[in-house]
């Protein structure tokens, strides 16, 4: 009887004191937007991925500093050190830790709930957590990546930003021993925000020779936004074309492609080159240059013969 | 004064501060606006699609307008090959101008005015005219580009740019 009484009393106090119990384990500095390194105490993998990302470079990137004239173009700044990233809203510029760029707290901390928001319902004693389905939608990116988002919406694609740029694999959200074993494995999304590179399967290329003009048509088959794409940066693609007649070069030309005249999803873009004689073989190469890089990267090469 | 609810003294101080705002606006509003609110093109560099090098805006414009003139001159001289080369270089450089709008314009509207569907149609038609060697059609499309792109953009930006240069000094 006494044992039962003790059990019920204990259960009662545990349940009644749950709120207090939750507070007991809260590490309050976590809800005061500390440096991202603090998150790495538990979320080591995510932190390491983020550290290599362009989001981590957003405020200190040389290109950004140059283009904003030493950060004096104020309208650019808030997306490079956002206070809180919310779906469909341009964020506010934060005051502290700007050098961390788009950091953990930019995307995951919300003052309105004083908790960490994310796509999972989790019990996380060191900080309050709020399940927020916005994190599985492309809208969460749209406040800053508006051009690409609008472009993606028009394509009607059901593949969202996260599926390609934050691919997931089953893993644990935290790596701190022994707490890592308190949570089941979940879809852990890659936080290095991969700037993916299109490949041969993503484009179809056709060439037609008509009236001394060689028409090269390129169609973006698989990337559900314009390629290249950017809100403000200047990524580029380069189309290089060589035309041969019995191995002799008849034509050697190149075209530069910017986000404004890029390869739209499932739309053919035709380039016209003048060439006196009809080539029997055409070699088409695509290269790209990311906004923050100086070197071009090879994307694809196709040899096409003209009948 | 406000916390002491001294209305008279507060008003006197507000007016003193106000005078300083008015005087500054009166004397420097125009020059400050021109110097700080209009774009400074001096720092722009554009990747030239023809040579692959980074050009200053001035050099880029020079190269592009040179191409535009050369198309006509070479065609009139009967140097079709050179004319075509200059024509295609002009088109490349013209399309390459898309690199610069987004340095300041974060919305798509201004890009659409200059590089929208209409401009695309004329550029395609211009390329076809260059291939065919039709000077009449080349002139027609260059005229459209001149009126709808060059003149429009210059009228918006060039005057204030020159003012800025003067005030800046």
CSV table of C-alpha atoms in Angstrom, one decimal:
chain,number,residue,atom,x,y,z
A,1,UNK,CA,0.0,0.0,0.0
A,2,UNK,CA,2.8,2.4,1.0
A,3,UNK,CA,4.7,1.5,-2.1
A,4,UNK,CA,1.7,2.3,-4.3
A,5,UNK,CA,1.2,5.6,-2.5
A,6,UNK,CA,4.8,6.6,-2.9
A,7,UNK,CA,4.6,5.6,-6.6
A,8,UNK,CA,1.4,7.7,-7.2
A,9,UNK,CA,2.8,10.6,-5.3
A,10,UNK,CA,6.0,10.5,-7.3
A,11,UNK,CA,4.1,10.3,-10.5
A,12,UNK,CA,1.9,13.2,-9.5
A,13,UNK,CA,4.8,15.4,-8.6
A,14,UNK,CA,6.7,14.5,-11.8
A,15,UNK,CA,3.6,15.3,-14.0
A,16,UNK,CA,2.7,18.5,-12.0
A,17,UNK,CA,6.3,19.6,-12.1
A,18,UNK,CA,6.9,18.8,-15.7
A,19,UNK,CA,7.0,22.5,-16.7
A,20,UNK,CA,9.5,23.2,-14.0
A,21,UNK,CA,11.4,20.1,-14.9
A,22,UNK,CA,11.7,21.2,-18.5
A,23,UNK,CA,13.0,24.6,-17.3
A,24,UNK,CA,15.5,22.8,-15.1
A,25,UNK,CA,17.5,21.5,-18.0
A,26,UNK,CA,17.2,24.6,-20.2
A,27,UNK,CA,20.6,26.2,-20.9
A,28,UNK,CA,19.4,29.7,-21.1
A,29,UNK,CA,22.3,31.1,-23.2
A,30,UNK,CA,21.1,28.9,-26.1
A,31,UNK,CA,18.0,31.1,-26.4
A,32,UNK,CA,20.0,34.3,-26.5
A,33,UNK,CA,21.4,33.8,-30.0
A,34,UNK,CA,24.9,32.7,-29.0
A,35,UNK,CA,27.7,32.0,-31.5
A,36,UNK,CA,27.0,29.1,-33.8
A,37,UNK,CA,29.9,27.2,-32.3
A,38,UNK,CA,27.7,26.8,-29.2
A,39,UNK,CA,25.2,24.7,-31.2
A,40,UNK,CA,28.1,22.4,-32.2
A,41,UNK,CA,28.3,21.2,-28.6
A,42,UNK,CA,25.5,18.8,-29.6
A,43,UNK,CA,24.8,19.3,-33.3
A,44,UNK,CA,28.4,18.7,-34.4
A,45,UNK,CA,27.6,17.3,-37.9
A,46,UNK,CA,25.2,20.1,-38.8
A,47,UNK,CA,27.6,22.7,-37.6
A,48,UNK,CA,30.5,21.3,-39.5
A,49,UNK,CA,28.4,21.2,-42.7
A,50,UNK,CA,27.2,24.8,-42.2
A,51,UNK,CA,30.8,26.0,-41.6
A,52,UNK,CA,31.7,25.0,-45.1
A,53,UNK,CA,28.6,26.6,-46.6
A,54,UNK,CA,28.2,29.9,-48.4
A,55,UNK,CA,25.7,30.9,-45.7
A,56,UNK,CA,28.6,30.9,-43.3
A,57,UNK,CA,30.5,33.2,-45.7
A,58,UNK,CA,27.6,35.5,-46.4
A,59,UNK,CA,28.9,38.5,-44.4
A,60,UNK,CA,32.6,38.1,-44.9
A,61,UNK,CA,32.7,37.1,-48.5
A,62,UNK,CA,35.1,39.3,-50.5
A,63,UNK,CA,32.7,39.4,-53.4
A,64,UNK,CA,29.9,40.6,-51.1
A,65,UNK,CA,32.1,43.3,-49.5
A,66,UNK,CA,33.2,44.5,-53.0
A,67,UNK,CA,29.8,44.6,-54.5
A,68,UNK,CA,28.2,46.3,-51.6
A,69,UNK,CA,31.0,48.9,-51.5
A,70,UNK,CA,32.2,47.8,-48.2
A,71,UNK,CA,28.7,47.0,-47.0
A,72,UNK,CA,27.3,50.4,-47.6
A,73,UNK,CA,24.5,49.2,-49.9
A,74,UNK,CA,22.1,48.8,-47.0
A,75,UNK,CA,19.4,47.0,-48.7
A,76,UNK,CA,21.7,44.0,-49.4
A,77,UNK,CA,22.8,43.6,-45.8
A,78,UNK,CA,19.9,42.0,-44.0
A,79,UNK,CA,20.0,38.8,-46.1
A,80,UNK,CA,23.7,38.5,-45.4
A,81,UNK,CA,23.3,38.6,-41.6
A,82,UNK,CA,19.6,38.0,-40.9
A,83,UNK,CA,18.1,38.2,-37.5
A,84,UNK,CA,15.2,35.8,-38.2
A,85,UNK,CA,14.5,34.1,-41.5
A,86,UNK,CA,10.8,33.7,-42.0
A,87,UNK,CA,8.9,32.3,-45.0
A,88,UNK,CA,8.2,35.0,-47.6
A,89,UNK,CA,9.6,37.9,-45.6
A,90,UNK,CA,12.7,39.9,-46.1
A,91,UNK,CA,14.6,39.5,-42.8
A,92,UNK,CA,15.9,42.3,-40.6
A,93,UNK,CA,19.6,42.8,-40.1
A,94,UNK,CA,20.9,41.6,-36.8
A,95,UNK,CA,23.3,43.6,-34.6
A,96,UNK,CA,25.5,40.9,-33.2
A,97,UNK,CA,27.7,38.3,-34.7
A,98,UNK,CA,27.3,39.5,-38.3
A,99,UNK,CA,30.5,37.8,-39.3
A,100,UNK,CA,28.7,34.5,-39.0
A,101,UNK,CA,26.4,35.4,-41.9
A,102,UNK,CA,23.4,33.3,-42.1
A,103,UNK,CA,24.0,31.4,-38.9
A,104,UNK,CA,22.1,28.7,-36.9
A,105,UNK,CA,19.9,31.3,-35.1
A,106,UNK,CA,19.0,33.2,-38.2
A,107,UNK,CA,17.1,30.3,-39.5
A,108,UNK,CA,16.1,28.4,-36.3
A,109,UNK,CA,15.5,30.8,-33.5
A,110,UNK,CA,12.2,32.7,-33.2
A,111,UNK,CA,11.7,35.3,-30.6
A,112,UNK,CA,7.9,35.0,-30.6
A,113,UNK,CA,8.1,31.6,-29.1
A,114,UNK,CA,11.6,31.9,-27.5
A,115,UNK,CA,12.4,28.5,-29.0
A,116,UNK,CA,14.3,26.7,-31.7
A,117,UNK,CA,12.1,26.0,-34.7
A,118,UNK,CA,12.6,23.1,-37.0
A,119,UNK,CA,10.9,20.4,-39.0
A,120,UNK,CA,10.7,17.8,-36.2
A,121,UNK,CA,8.6,17.4,-33.1
A,122,UNK,CA,11.4,16.7,-30.6
A,123,UNK,CA,12.0,16.9,-26.9
A,124,UNK,CA,15.2,18.8,-26.4
A,125,UNK,CA,15.9,19.6,-22.8
A,126,UNK,CA,18.7,22.3,-23.4
A,127,UNK,CA,16.4,24.5,-25.4
A,128,UNK,CA,12.7,24.7,-26.1
A,129,UNK,CA,11.7,23.4,-29.5
A,130,UNK,CA,8.8,24.2,-31.8
A,131,UNK,CA,7.7,22.0,-34.7
A,132,UNK,CA,7.3,24.2,-37.7
A,133,UNK,CA,6.3,22.7,-41.1
A,134,UNK,CA,7.6,25.8,-42.9
A,135,UNK,CA,11.1,24.2,-42.9
A,136,UNK,CA,10.0,21.5,-45.3
A,137,UNK,CA,8.7,24.1,-47.8
A,138,UNK,CA,10.6,26.2,-50.3
A,139,UNK,CA,8.9,29.3,-48.9
A,140,UNK,CA,11.4,29.4,-46.0
A,141,UNK,CA,14.1,30.3,-48.6
A,142,UNK,CA,12.0,32.8,-50.4
A,143,UNK,CA,12.6,35.8,-48.2
A,144,UNK,CA,16.2,36.1,-49.5
A,145,UNK,CA,16.3,33.9,-52.6
A,146,UNK,CA,13.2,35.6,-54.1
A,147,UNK,CA,14.2,35.6,-57.7
A,148,UNK,CA,15.0,31.9,-57.7
A,149,UNK,CA,11.9,31.1,-55.7
A,150,UNK,CA,9.6,33.0,-58.1
A,151,UNK,CA,11.3,31.3,-60.9
A,152,UNK,CA,10.9,27.9,-59.4
A,153,UNK,CA,7.2,28.5,-58.6
A,154,UNK,CA,6.6,29.2,-62.3
A,155,UNK,CA,8.0,25.8,-63.3
A,156,UNK,CA,5.4,24.0,-61.3
A,157,UNK,CA,8.0,21.5,-60.1
A,158,UNK,CA,7.2,19.5,-57.0
A,159,UNK,CA,10.9,19.2,-56.1
A,160,UNK,CA,11.6,22.0,-53.6
A,161,UNK,CA,14.8,23.7,-52.7
A,162,UNK,CA,15.6,21.4,-49.8
A,163,UNK,CA,15.3,18.2,-51.8
A,164,UNK,CA,18.2,19.3,-54.1
A,165,UNK,CA,20.3,21.7,-52.0
A,166,UNK,CA,19.8,20.0,-48.6
A,167,UNK,CA,19.7,16.3,-49.4
A,168,UNK,CA,19.0,14.1,-46.4
A,169,UNK,CA,20.2,10.9,-45.0
A,170,UNK,CA,19.2,9.0,-41.9
A,171,UNK,CA,21.3,10.1,-39.0
A,172,UNK,CA,21.1,11.6,-35.5
A,173,UNK,CA,20.5,15.3,-35.0
A,174,UNK,CA,23.0,15.4,-32.1
A,175,UNK,CA,26.3,13.8,-31.6
A,176,UNK,CA,26.8,14.5,-27.9
A,177,UNK,CA,27.4,11.3,-25.9
A,178,UNK,CA,25.2,9.8,-24.4
A,179,UNK,CA,22.3,12.0,-25.4
A,180,UNK,CA,22.6,11.1,-29.0
A,181,UNK,CA,21.1,7.7,-28.1
A,182,UNK,CA,18.0,9.3,-26.6
A,183,UNK,CA,16.8,10.3,-30.1
A,184,UNK,CA,15.9,8.1,-33.0
A,185,UNK,CA,17.6,8.6,-36.3
A,186,UNK,CA,15.9,11.1,-38.5
A,187,UNK,CA,16.3,12.6,-42.0
A,188,UNK,CA,19.3,14.8,-41.4
A,189,UNK,CA,19.4,17.5,-44.0
A,190,UNK,CA,22.8,18.6,-45.3
A,191,UNK,CA,23.5,22.1,-44.0
A,192,UNK,CA,26.3,22.9,-46.4
A,193,UNK,CA,23.6,24.1,-48.9
A,194,UNK,CA,25.2,22.5,-51.9
A,195,UNK,CA,25.6,24.7,-55.0
A,196,UNK,CA,24.9,21.8,-57.3
A,197,UNK,CA,26.4,21.4,-60.7
A,198,UNK,CA,24.2,20.4,-63.6
A,199,UNK,CA,25.5,17.6,-65.8
A,200,UNK,CA,25.0,16.0,-69.2
A,201,UNK,CA,21.6,14.5,-68.3
A,202,UNK,CA,20.3,17.9,-67.3
A,203,UNK,CA,20.5,19.4,-70.8
A,204,UNK,CA,19.5,18.4,-74.3
A,205,UNK,CA,21.5,20.0,-77.1
A,206,UNK,CA,20.6,20.0,-80.8
A,207,UNK,CA,22.3,21.7,-83.7
A,208,UNK,CA,20.8,22.7,-87.1
A,209,UNK,CA,22.6,24.2,-90.0
A,210,UNK,CA,20.4,26.5,-92.1
A,211,UNK,CA,21.3,29.3,-94.5
A,212,UNK,CA,24.9,29.8,-93.4
A,213,UNK,CA,23.7,29.9,-89.8
A,214,UNK,CA,24.5,27.2,-87.2
A,215,UNK,CA,21.7,27.1,-84.7
A,216,UNK,CA,22.5,25.5,-81.4
A,217,UNK,CA,19.6,24.9,-79.1
A,218,UNK,CA,20.0,24.1,-75.5
A,219,UNK,CA,17.2,22.9,-73.3
A,220,UNK,CA,17.3,22.7,-69.5
A,221,UNK,CA,15.5,19.4,-68.9
A,222,UNK,CA,15.9,18.8,-65.2
A,223,UNK,CA,16.8,21.9,-63.1
A,224,UNK,CA,13.5,23.5,-62.0
A,225,UNK,CA,14.8,27.1,-62.1
A,226,UNK,CA,16.8,29.2,-64.5
A,227,UNK,CA,20.4,28.1,-64.8
A,228,UNK,CA,22.5,29.9,-63.7
A,229,UNK,CA,20.4,31.6,-61.0
A,230,UNK,CA,21.1,34.2,-58.3
A,231,UNK,CA,19.4,36.9,-56.3
A,232,UNK,CA,22.2,39.4,-56.7
A,233,UNK,CA,25.5,37.5,-57.5
A,234,UNK,CA,26.8,36.9,-60.9
A,235,UNK,CA,27.1,33.2,-61.6
A,236,UNK,CA,27.7,32.5,-65.3
A,237,UNK,CA,27.5,29.7,-67.8
A,238,UNK,CA,29.6,29.6,-70.9
A,239,UNK,CA,28.7,27.9,-74.1
A,240,UNK,CA,31.7,27.0,-76.3
A,241,UNK,CA,31.2,25.7,-79.7
A,242,UNK,CA,33.5,24.4,-82.4
A,243,UNK,CA,32.5,23.4,-85.8
A,244,UNK,CA,34.6,21.0,-88.0
A,245,UNK,CA,34.7,19.9,-91.6
A,246,UNK,CA,36.9,16.8,-92.0
A,247,UNK,CA,38.7,17.7,-88.8
A,248,UNK,CA,39.4,21.3,-90.0
A,249,UNK,CA,38.1,24.0,-87.7
A,250,UNK,CA,35.4,26.1,-89.4
A,251,UNK,CA,34.0,27.8,-86.3
A,252,UNK,CA,35.1,28.5,-82.8
A,253,UNK,CA,32.8,30.7,-80.8
A,254,UNK,CA,31.6,31.2,-77.3
A,255,UNK,CA,28.6,32.7,-75.5
A,256,UNK,CA,28.2,34.0,-72.0
A,257,UNK,CA,25.0,33.2,-70.1
A,258,UNK,CA,23.9,35.2,-67.1
A,259,UNK,CA,20.9,34.6,-64.8
A,260,UNK,CA,19.0,37.2,-66.7
A,261,UNK,CA,19.3,35.3,-70.0
A,262,UNK,CA,19.8,31.9,-68.6
A,263,UNK,CA,18.5,28.4,-69.5
A,264,UNK,CA,14.9,28.4,-68.3
A,265,UNK,CA,13.3,25.1,-67.2
A,266,UNK,CA,12.1,23.0,-70.1
A,267,UNK,CA,12.5,26.0,-72.5
A,268,UNK,CA,14.8,25.9,-75.5
A,269,UNK,CA,17.3,28.6,-75.8
A,270,UNK,CA,18.8,29.0,-79.3
A,271,UNK,CA,22.2,30.5,-80.2
A,272,UNK,CA,22.9,31.5,-83.7
A,273,UNK,CA,26.4,31.4,-85.2
A,274,UNK,CA,27.4,32.4,-88.7
A,275,UNK,CA,29.5,29.9,-90.6
A,276,UNK,CA,30.1,29.9,-94.3
A,277,UNK,CA,30.4,26.2,-94.8
A,278,UNK,CA,28.3,23.5,-93.3
A,279,UNK,CA,30.3,21.7,-90.6
A,280,UNK,CA,30.0,17.9,-90.4
A,281,UNK,CA,30.8,17.8,-86.7
A,282,UNK,CA,30.1,20.2,-83.9
A,283,UNK,CA,31.5,20.1,-80.4
A,284,UNK,CA,29.5,21.8,-77.7
A,285,UNK,CA,30.9,22.5,-74.3
A,286,UNK,CA,29.3,24.0,-71.3
A,287,UNK,CA,31.2,25.6,-68.4
A,288,UNK,CA,30.1,27.5,-65.4
A,289,UNK,CA,31.6,30.0,-63.0
A,290,UNK,CA,30.1,30.5,-59.5
A,291,UNK,CA,29.6,34.0,-58.2
A,292,UNK,CA,32.4,33.7,-55.7
A,293,UNK,CA,34.9,31.9,-57.9
A,294,UNK,CA,37.3,33.1,-60.5
A,295,UNK,CA,37.8,29.8,-62.3
A,296,UNK,CA,35.4,28.2,-64.7
A,297,UNK,CA,34.3,24.6,-64.1
A,298,UNK,CA,33.6,22.1,-66.8
A,299,UNK,CA,29.9,21.0,-67.0
A,300,UNK,CA,29.5,18.9,-70.1
A,301,UNK,CA,30.8,18.2,-73.6
A,302,UNK,CA,28.8,16.8,-76.5
A,303,UNK,CA,29.9,15.9,-80.0
A,304,UNK,CA,27.1,16.2,-82.5
A,305,UNK,CA,27.2,15.4,-86.2
A,306,UNK,CA,25.2,17.3,-88.8
A,307,UNK,CA,23.5,15.4,-91.6
B,1,UNK,CA,12.1,69.0,-20.5
B,2,UNK,CA,9.6,66.4,-21.7
B,3,UNK,CA,9.8,64.4,-18.5
B,4,UNK,CA,9.4,67.6,-16.5
B,5,UNK,CA,6.4,68.5,-18.8
B,6,UNK,CA,7.9,71.9,-19.5
B,7,UNK,CA,6.1,72.5,-22.7
B,8,UNK,CA,7.5,76.0,-23.4
B,9,UNK,CA,11.1,75.0,-23.0
B,10,UNK,CA,10.6,71.8,-24.9
B,11,UNK,CA,9.1,73.7,-27.9
B,12,UNK,CA,12.0,76.1,-27.8
B,13,UNK,CA,14.6,73.3,-27.9
B,14,UNK,CA,12.6,71.4,-30.6
B,15,UNK,CA,12.6,74.6,-32.8
B,16,UNK,CA,16.4,75.0,-32.3
B,17,UNK,CA,17.0,71.4,-33.4
B,18,UNK,CA,14.5,71.8,-36.2
B,19,UNK,CA,16.4,74.9,-37.5
B,20,UNK,CA,19.5,72.9,-37.8
B,21,UNK,CA,17.7,70.3,-39.9
B,22,UNK,CA,16.1,72.9,-42.1
B,23,UNK,CA,19.4,74.7,-42.6
B,24,UNK,CA,21.2,71.6,-43.5
B,25,UNK,CA,18.5,70.4,-45.9
B,26,UNK,CA,18.4,73.9,-47.5
B,27,UNK,CA,22.1,74.0,-48.1
B,28,UNK,CA,23.0,70.5,-48.8
B,29,UNK,CA,20.0,68.4,-49.8
B,30,UNK,CA,20.6,68.6,-53.5
B,31,UNK,CA,24.3,67.9,-53.4
B,32,UNK,CA,23.9,65.1,-50.8
B,33,UNK,CA,21.1,63.5,-52.9
B,34,UNK,CA,23.1,63.6,-56.0
B,35,UNK,CA,26.3,62.4,-54.3
B,36,UNK,CA,24.9,59.7,-52.1
B,37,UNK,CA,21.6,58.6,-53.6
B,38,UNK,CA,22.5,58.1,-57.2
B,39,UNK,CA,24.5,55.2,-58.4
B,40,UNK,CA,28.2,55.4,-58.7
B,41,UNK,CA,29.2,53.5,-61.8
B,42,UNK,CA,32.9,54.0,-61.3
B,43,UNK,CA,33.4,50.8,-59.4
B,44,UNK,CA,31.6,48.6,-62.0
B,45,UNK,CA,33.5,46.0,-63.8
B,46,UNK,CA,31.9,43.7,-66.4
B,47,UNK,CA,33.2,40.5,-67.8
B,48,UNK,CA,33.5,41.0,-71.5
B,49,UNK,CA,31.9,38.0,-73.2
B,50,UNK,CA,34.1,38.4,-76.3
B,51,UNK,CA,37.6,38.5,-74.7
B,52,UNK,CA,36.7,37.0,-71.3
B,53,UNK,CA,38.4,39.8,-69.5
B,54,UNK,CA,37.1,42.2,-66.9
B,55,UNK,CA,36.4,45.6,-68.3
B,56,UNK,CA,35.5,48.9,-66.6
B,57,UNK,CA,32.1,50.1,-67.6
B,58,UNK,CA,33.6,52.8,-69.7
B,59,UNK,CA,35.8,50.4,-71.7
B,60,UNK,CA,32.9,47.9,-72.0
B,61,UNK,CA,30.6,50.6,-73.4
B,62,UNK,CA,33.3,51.8,-75.7
B,63,UNK,CA,33.9,48.3,-77.1
B,64,UNK,CA,30.2,47.7,-77.5
B,65,UNK,CA,29.4,50.9,-79.3
B,66,UNK,CA,32.5,50.4,-81.5
B,67,UNK,CA,31.0,47.0,-82.6
B,68,UNK,CA,27.7,48.7,-83.4
B,69,UNK,CA,29.4,51.2,-85.6
B,70,UNK,CA,31.6,48.6,-87.3
B,71,UNK,CA,28.7,46.4,-88.4
B,72,UNK,CA,27.3,49.2,-90.5
B,73,UNK,CA,30.7,50.4,-91.8
B,74,UNK,CA,31.9,47.0,-92.8
B,75,UNK,CA,28.7,46.1,-94.5
B,76,UNK,CA,28.8,49.4,-96.4
B,77,UNK,CA,32.4,48.6,-97.4
B,78,UNK,CA,31.4,45.1,-98.5
B,79,UNK,CA,33.5,43.4,-95.8
B,80,UNK,CA,30.8,41.0,-94.9
B,81,UNK,CA,32.9,38.6,-92.8
B,82,UNK,CA,34.2,41.4,-90.5
B,83,UNK,CA,30.7,43.0,-90.4
B,84,UNK,CA,29.3,39.7,-89.1
B,85,UNK,CA,32.0,39.3,-86.5
B,86,UNK,CA,31.4,42.9,-85.3
B,87,UNK,CA,27.6,42.3,-85.3
B,88,UNK,CA,27.8,39.1,-83.2
B,89,UNK,CA,30.3,40.8,-80.8
B,90,UNK,CA,27.8,43.6,-80.4
B,91,UNK,CA,25.0,41.2,-79.6
B,92,UNK,CA,27.2,39.3,-77.1
B,93,UNK,CA,28.3,42.6,-75.4
B,94,UNK,CA,24.7,43.9,-75.4
B,95,UNK,CA,23.4,40.7,-73.7
B,96,UNK,CA,26.4,40.9,-71.3
B,97,UNK,CA,25.0,44.1,-70.0
B,98,UNK,CA,22.5,42.0,-68.0
B,99,UNK,CA,25.4,41.5,-65.6
B,100,UNK,CA,25.1,45.1,-64.2
B,101,UNK,CA,21.5,45.9,-63.5
B,102,UNK,CA,21.2,43.5,-60.6
B,103,UNK,CA,24.1,45.3,-58.8
B,104,UNK,CA,21.6,47.9,-57.7
B,105,UNK,CA,18.1,46.7,-58.9
B,106,UNK,CA,16.9,43.9,-56.6
B,107,UNK,CA,13.6,43.7,-58.3
B,108,UNK,CA,13.0,42.1,-61.8
B,109,UNK,CA,11.1,45.0,-63.2
B,110,UNK,CA,14.0,47.1,-64.5
B,111,UNK,CA,15.6,44.1,-66.1
B,112,UNK,CA,12.4,43.2,-67.8
B,113,UNK,CA,12.2,46.7,-69.3
B,114,UNK,CA,15.6,46.4,-70.8
B,115,UNK,CA,16.0,42.7,-71.4
B,116,UNK,CA,12.4,41.5,-71.6
B,117,UNK,CA,10.5,39.6,-74.3
B,118,UNK,CA,10.4,42.5,-76.8
B,119,UNK,CA,14.2,43.1,-76.5
B,120,UNK,CA,14.8,39.3,-77.0
B,121,UNK,CA,12.7,39.3,-80.2
B,122,UNK,CA,14.7,42.2,-81.6
B,123,UNK,CA,18.0,40.6,-80.7
B,124,UNK,CA,17.0,37.4,-82.4
B,125,UNK,CA,15.9,39.3,-85.4
B,126,UNK,CA,19.1,41.3,-85.4
B,127,UNK,CA,21.2,38.1,-85.4
B,128,UNK,CA,19.2,36.7,-88.3
B,129,UNK,CA,19.7,40.0,-90.2
B,130,UNK,CA,23.4,39.9,-89.5
B,131,UNK,CA,23.6,36.3,-90.9
B,132,UNK,CA,21.6,37.4,-93.9
B,133,UNK,CA,23.7,40.5,-94.4
B,134,UNK,CA,20.6,42.7,-94.6
B,135,UNK,CA,21.6,46.2,-93.7
B,136,UNK,CA,18.1,47.5,-93.8
B,137,UNK,CA,16.9,45.0,-91.2
B,138,UNK,CA,20.1,45.5,-89.1
B,139,UNK,CA,19.4,49.2,-89.0
B,140,UNK,CA,15.8,48.6,-88.1
B,141,UNK,CA,16.7,46.4,-85.1
B,142,UNK,CA,19.6,48.5,-83.9
B,143,UNK,CA,17.3,51.5,-84.0
B,144,UNK,CA,14.9,49.8,-81.8
B,145,UNK,CA,17.6,48.8,-79.4
B,146,UNK,CA,19.0,52.3,-79.5
B,147,UNK,CA,15.7,53.9,-78.6
B,148,UNK,CA,14.4,51.4,-76.1
B,149,UNK,CA,17.6,50.4,-74.4
B,150,UNK,CA,20.5,52.8,-74.9
B,151,UNK,CA,18.5,56.0,-74.8
B,152,UNK,CA,16.2,54.9,-72.0
B,153,UNK,CA,18.9,53.8,-69.7
B,154,UNK,CA,21.2,56.8,-70.5
B,155,UNK,CA,18.3,59.2,-69.9
B,156,UNK,CA,17.7,57.7,-66.5
B,157,UNK,CA,21.2,57.3,-65.3
B,158,UNK,CA,23.6,59.4,-67.3
B,159,UNK,CA,22.5,62.9,-66.4
B,160,UNK,CA,22.6,62.2,-62.7
B,161,UNK,CA,25.8,60.3,-63.1
B,162,UNK,CA,27.5,63.4,-64.6
B,163,UNK,CA,26.0,65.6,-61.9
B,164,UNK,CA,27.3,63.3,-59.3
B,165,UNK,CA,30.8,63.5,-60.9
B,166,UNK,CA,30.6,67.3,-60.7
B,167,UNK,CA,29.3,67.5,-57.1
B,168,UNK,CA,31.6,64.7,-56.0
B,169,UNK,CA,34.5,67.0,-56.9
